[in-house]
Amino acid sequence: MNLRPLHDRVIIKRLDTETKTASGIVIPDNATEKPDQGEILAVGPGKRDDSGKTIALDVKVGDRVLFGKYAGQTVKVEGDELLVMREEDIMAVVQK
């Protein structure tokens, strides 16, 4: 992937959701909700403050994060559907 986000933006790939319930019922793709978890693929250098100094991001490549259902912009790159969003739209980092 040849994408480099600018400023405080990150590129996220949504994680797949379960397509089968615990009882074994298969849920069709059009009936499932979009997942609100993803893995960060790329991060920008950071936001600039009033004096021009760069403030580094708190997240890094490989972090698993939670975000709002309608957060970010969806883009297609090389057949993959990715999200581009600001760091402030990320709600939490999932600890392993």
Short mmCIF file of N, CA and C in Angstrom, two decimals:
data_model
loop_
_atom_site.label_atom_id
_atom_site.label_comp_id
_atom_site.label_asym_id
_atom_site.label_seq_id
_atom_site.Cartn_x
_atom_site.Cartn_y
_atom_site.Cartn_z
N MET A 1 0.84 -1.17 0.00
CA MET A 1 0.00 0.00 0.00
C MET A 1 0.89 1.24 0.00
N ASN A 2 0.61 2.14 -0.90
CA ASN A 2 1.41 3.35 -1.02
C ASN A 2 0.62 4.58 -0.59
N LEU A 3 0.07 4.54 0.60
CA LEU A 3 -0.64 5.69 1.15
C LEU A 3 0.09 6.20 2.38
N ARG A 4 0.24 7.51 2.44
CA ARG A 4 0.84 8.15 3.62
C ARG A 4 -0.12 9.24 4.06
N PRO A 5 -0.80 9.03 5.18
CA PRO A 5 -1.76 10.04 5.64
C PRO A 5 -1.05 11.32 6.07
N LEU A 6 -1.75 12.42 5.94
CA LEU A 6 -1.21 13.72 6.31
C LEU A 6 -1.67 14.12 7.71
N HIS A 7 -0.87 14.94 8.35
CA HIS A 7 -1.16 15.53 9.66
C HIS A 7 -1.57 14.48 10.69
N ASP A 8 -2.76 14.63 11.29
CA ASP A 8 -3.17 13.72 12.37
C ASP A 8 -4.16 12.66 11.88
N ARG A 9 -4.05 12.30 10.61
CA ARG A 9 -4.95 11.28 10.06
C ARG A 9 -4.31 9.90 10.14
N VAL A 10 -5.18 8.88 10.20
CA VAL A 10 -4.73 7.49 10.22
C VAL A 10 -5.52 6.71 9.18
N ILE A 11 -4.94 5.62 8.70
CA ILE A 11 -5.62 4.73 7.76
C ILE A 11 -5.91 3.44 8.50
N ILE A 12 -7.16 3.01 8.46
CA ILE A 12 -7.62 1.86 9.24
C ILE A 12 -8.30 0.86 8.32
N LYS A 13 -8.03 -0.42 8.56
CA LYS A 13 -8.74 -1.49 7.88
C LYS A 13 -9.71 -2.09 8.88
N ARG A 14 -10.99 -2.12 8.52
CA ARG A 14 -12.01 -2.69 9.40
C ARG A 14 -11.73 -4.17 9.61
N LEU A 15 -11.97 -4.64 10.83
CA LEU A 15 -11.85 -6.06 11.13
C LEU A 15 -13.16 -6.75 10.79
N ASP A 16 -13.07 -7.96 10.27
CA ASP A 16 -14.27 -8.71 9.89
C ASP A 16 -15.06 -9.11 11.12
N THR A 17 -16.37 -9.10 10.97
CA THR A 17 -17.25 -9.53 12.05
C THR A 17 -17.64 -10.98 11.84
N GLU A 18 -18.14 -11.57 12.90
CA GLU A 18 -18.61 -12.95 12.81
C GLU A 18 -19.85 -13.00 11.90
N THR A 19 -19.89 -13.96 11.00
CA THR A 19 -21.05 -14.12 10.13
C THR A 19 -21.93 -15.26 10.60
N LYS A 20 -21.63 -15.81 11.76
CA LYS A 20 -22.41 -16.91 12.31
C LYS A 20 -22.65 -16.62 13.79
N THR A 21 -23.88 -16.83 14.23
CA THR A 21 -24.20 -16.62 15.64
C THR A 21 -23.71 -17.80 16.46
N ALA A 22 -23.80 -17.68 17.78
CA ALA A 22 -23.36 -18.76 18.66
C ALA A 22 -24.16 -20.03 18.45
N SER A 23 -25.41 -19.89 18.04
CA SER A 23 -26.25 -21.07 17.81
C SER A 23 -26.07 -21.66 16.42
N GLY A 24 -25.22 -21.04 15.59
CA GLY A 24 -24.92 -21.59 14.27
C GLY A 24 -25.69 -20.99 13.13
N ILE A 25 -26.47 -19.95 13.36
CA ILE A 25 -27.23 -19.30 12.30
C ILE A 25 -26.29 -18.39 11.50
N VAL A 26 -26.29 -18.53 10.19
CA VAL A 26 -25.43 -17.72 9.32
C VAL A 26 -26.15 -16.42 8.99
N ILE A 27 -25.45 -15.30 9.18
CA ILE A 27 -26.00 -13.98 8.92
C ILE A 27 -25.51 -13.52 7.55
N PRO A 28 -26.41 -13.15 6.62
CA PRO A 28 -25.96 -12.68 5.31
C PRO A 28 -25.24 -11.34 5.41
N ASP A 29 -24.34 -11.06 4.44
CA ASP A 29 -23.53 -9.85 4.46
C ASP A 29 -24.37 -8.57 4.50
N ASN A 30 -25.49 -8.54 3.76
CA ASN A 30 -26.27 -7.30 3.71
C ASN A 30 -27.05 -7.05 5.01
N ALA A 31 -27.14 -8.03 5.90
CA ALA A 31 -27.85 -7.85 7.17
C ALA A 31 -26.92 -7.51 8.32
N THR A 32 -25.62 -7.60 8.10
CA THR A 32 -24.67 -7.32 9.19
C THR A 32 -24.35 -5.84 9.23
N GLU A 33 -24.05 -5.37 10.42
CA GLU A 33 -23.62 -3.98 10.58
C GLU A 33 -22.12 -3.90 10.33
N LYS A 34 -21.68 -2.71 9.93
CA LYS A 34 -20.25 -2.52 9.73
C LYS A 34 -19.55 -2.59 11.08
N PRO A 35 -18.40 -3.26 11.14
CA PRO A 35 -17.71 -3.35 12.43
C PRO A 35 -17.18 -2.00 12.87
N ASP A 36 -17.08 -1.82 14.18
CA ASP A 36 -16.57 -0.57 14.73
C ASP A 36 -15.17 -0.77 15.31
N GLN A 37 -14.49 -1.82 14.86
CA GLN A 37 -13.11 -2.07 15.26
C GLN A 37 -12.27 -2.19 14.00
N GLY A 38 -11.01 -1.81 14.13
CA GLY A 38 -10.12 -1.92 12.99
C GLY A 38 -8.67 -1.93 13.42
N GLU A 39 -7.81 -2.19 12.44
CA GLU A 39 -6.37 -2.19 12.67
C GLU A 39 -5.75 -1.03 11.90
N ILE A 40 -4.87 -0.31 12.56
CA ILE A 40 -4.23 0.84 11.93
C ILE A 40 -3.13 0.36 10.98
N LEU A 41 -3.22 0.81 9.72
CA LEU A 41 -2.24 0.44 8.70
C LEU A 41 -1.18 1.51 8.51
N ALA A 42 -1.54 2.78 8.72
CA ALA A 42 -0.59 3.88 8.54
C ALA A 42 -1.02 5.06 9.39
N VAL A 43 -0.05 5.84 9.86
CA VAL A 43 -0.34 7.04 10.64
C VAL A 43 0.42 8.22 10.05
N GLY A 44 -0.17 9.40 10.19
CA GLY A 44 0.49 10.62 9.74
C GLY A 44 1.52 11.08 10.76
N PRO A 45 2.28 12.12 10.41
CA PRO A 45 3.33 12.60 11.31
C PRO A 45 2.82 13.28 12.57
N GLY A 46 1.61 13.82 12.53
CA GLY A 46 1.06 14.48 13.71
C GLY A 46 0.52 15.86 13.37
N LYS A 47 -0.21 16.42 14.31
CA LYS A 47 -0.82 17.73 14.15
C LYS A 47 0.16 18.81 14.59
N ARG A 48 0.06 19.97 14.01
CA ARG A 48 0.93 21.09 14.40
C ARG A 48 0.19 22.00 15.36
N ASP A 49 0.92 22.48 16.39
CA ASP A 49 0.32 23.44 17.32
C ASP A 49 0.50 24.85 16.78
N ASP A 50 0.12 25.85 17.57
CA ASP A 50 0.18 27.24 17.11
C ASP A 50 1.60 27.73 16.82
N SER A 51 2.58 27.14 17.49
CA SER A 51 3.96 27.57 17.27
C SER A 51 4.62 26.80 16.12
N GLY A 52 3.90 25.84 15.51
CA GLY A 52 4.44 25.09 14.38
C GLY A 52 5.11 23.78 14.77
N LYS A 53 5.12 23.46 16.05
CA LYS A 53 5.74 22.22 16.53
C LYS A 53 4.78 21.06 16.30
N THR A 54 5.30 19.92 15.84
CA THR A 54 4.48 18.75 15.56
C THR A 54 4.19 17.99 16.84
N ILE A 55 2.91 17.67 17.05
CA ILE A 55 2.48 16.87 18.19
C ILE A 55 2.27 15.45 17.69
N ALA A 56 3.06 14.52 18.20
CA ALA A 56 3.00 13.12 17.74
C ALA A 56 1.67 12.48 18.12
N LEU A 57 1.26 11.47 17.34
CA LEU A 57 0.01 10.76 17.60
C LEU A 57 0.20 9.73 18.72
N ASP A 58 -0.88 9.41 19.41
CA ASP A 58 -0.86 8.42 20.49
C ASP A 58 -0.99 7.00 19.98
N VAL A 59 -1.42 6.83 18.73
CA VAL A 59 -1.61 5.50 18.16
C VAL A 59 -0.46 5.19 17.21
N LYS A 60 -0.27 3.88 16.94
CA LYS A 60 0.81 3.48 16.03
C LYS A 60 0.31 2.38 15.11
N VAL A 61 1.08 2.10 14.08
CA VAL A 61 0.73 1.05 13.12
C VAL A 61 0.61 -0.28 13.86
N GLY A 62 -0.46 -1.02 13.55
CA GLY A 62 -0.69 -2.32 14.18
C GLY A 62 -1.64 -2.26 15.36
N ASP A 63 -1.93 -1.07 15.89
CA ASP A 63 -2.88 -0.96 17.01
C ASP A 63 -4.28 -1.35 16.55
N ARG A 64 -5.00 -2.01 17.44
CA ARG A 64 -6.40 -2.35 17.20
C ARG A 64 -7.22 -1.29 17.92
N VAL A 65 -8.12 -0.62 17.20
CA VAL A 65 -8.82 0.54 17.77
C VAL A 65 -10.33 0.42 17.60
N LEU A 66 -11.04 1.18 18.45
CA LEU A 66 -12.50 1.32 18.37
C LEU A 66 -12.80 2.71 17.84
N PHE A 67 -13.82 2.80 16.98
CA PHE A 67 -14.21 4.09 16.43
C PHE A 67 -15.72 4.10 16.23
N GLY A 68 -16.27 5.27 15.99
CA GLY A 68 -17.71 5.40 15.79
C GLY A 68 -18.17 4.73 14.51
N LYS A 69 -19.42 4.35 14.49
CA LYS A 69 -19.99 3.62 13.36
C LYS A 69 -19.88 4.41 12.05
N TYR A 70 -20.01 5.72 12.12
CA TYR A 70 -20.00 6.54 10.91
C TYR A 70 -18.76 7.43 10.82
N ALA A 71 -17.71 7.08 11.54
CA ALA A 71 -16.49 7.89 11.55
C ALA A 71 -15.67 7.66 10.29
N GLY A 72 -14.97 8.69 9.87
CA GLY A 72 -14.02 8.58 8.78
C GLY A 72 -14.63 8.55 7.39
N GLN A 73 -13.73 8.56 6.41
CA GLN A 73 -14.11 8.49 5.00
C GLN A 73 -13.67 7.15 4.45
N THR A 74 -14.55 6.47 3.73
CA THR A 74 -14.23 5.17 3.15
C THR A 74 -13.58 5.38 1.79
N VAL A 75 -12.46 4.70 1.56
CA VAL A 75 -11.77 4.75 0.26
C VAL A 75 -11.44 3.32 -0.16
N LYS A 76 -11.35 3.09 -1.46
CA LYS A 76 -10.94 1.79 -1.98
C LYS A 76 -9.54 1.92 -2.55
N VAL A 77 -8.64 1.06 -2.07
CA VAL A 77 -7.27 1.05 -2.55
C VAL A 77 -6.89 -0.39 -2.85
N GLU A 78 -6.52 -0.65 -4.08
CA GLU A 78 -6.12 -1.99 -4.51
C GLU A 78 -7.15 -3.05 -4.12
N GLY A 79 -8.44 -2.72 -4.24
CA GLY A 79 -9.50 -3.66 -3.94
C GLY A 79 -9.89 -3.75 -2.48
N ASP A 80 -9.13 -3.12 -1.58
CA ASP A 80 -9.45 -3.13 -0.15
C ASP A 80 -10.22 -1.87 0.22
N GLU A 81 -11.22 -2.04 1.09
CA GLU A 81 -11.97 -0.89 1.59
C GLU A 81 -11.32 -0.42 2.89
N LEU A 82 -10.81 0.81 2.89
CA LEU A 82 -10.10 1.36 4.03
C LEU A 82 -10.81 2.60 4.54
N LEU A 83 -10.53 2.97 5.77
CA LEU A 83 -11.05 4.19 6.37
C LEU A 83 -9.92 5.17 6.60
N VAL A 84 -10.17 6.44 6.29
CA VAL A 84 -9.24 7.51 6.62
C VAL A 84 -9.95 8.41 7.61
N MET A 85 -9.35 8.57 8.80
CA MET A 85 -9.98 9.40 9.82
C MET A 85 -8.93 10.12 10.66
N ARG A 86 -9.37 11.13 11.36
CA ARG A 86 -8.49 11.85 12.27
C ARG A 86 -8.32 11.04 13.55
N GLU A 87 -7.21 11.27 14.23
CA GLU A 87 -6.95 10.56 15.48
C GLU A 87 -8.05 10.85 16.51
N GLU A 88 -8.59 12.05 16.50
CA GLU A 88 -9.61 12.41 17.49
C GLU A 88 -10.91 11.63 17.31
N ASP A 89 -11.12 10.99 16.14
CA ASP A 89 -12.31 10.18 15.91
C ASP A 89 -12.16 8.77 16.49
N ILE A 90 -10.96 8.41 16.90
CA ILE A 90 -10.73 7.10 17.50
C ILE A 90 -11.10 7.19 18.97
N MET A 91 -11.91 6.24 19.45
CA MET A 91 -12.38 6.29 20.83
C MET A 91 -11.47 5.58 21.80
N ALA A 92 -10.83 4.47 21.37
CA ALA A 92 -10.01 3.69 22.30
C ALA A 92 -9.08 2.76 21.53
N VAL A 93 -7.99 2.37 22.20
CA VAL A 93 -7.09 1.34 21.69
C VAL A 93 -7.40 0.07 22.47
N VAL A 94 -7.61 -1.03 21.75
CA VAL A 94 -7.93 -2.31 22.40
C VAL A 94 -6.62 -2.93 22.88
N GLN A 95 -6.53 -3.18 24.18
CA GLN A 95 -5.35 -3.80 24.77
C GLN A 95 -5.43 -5.31 24.57
N LYS A 96 -4.29 -5.93 24.30
CA LYS A 96 -4.27 -7.38 24.05
C LYS A 96 -4.12 -8.14 25.33
#
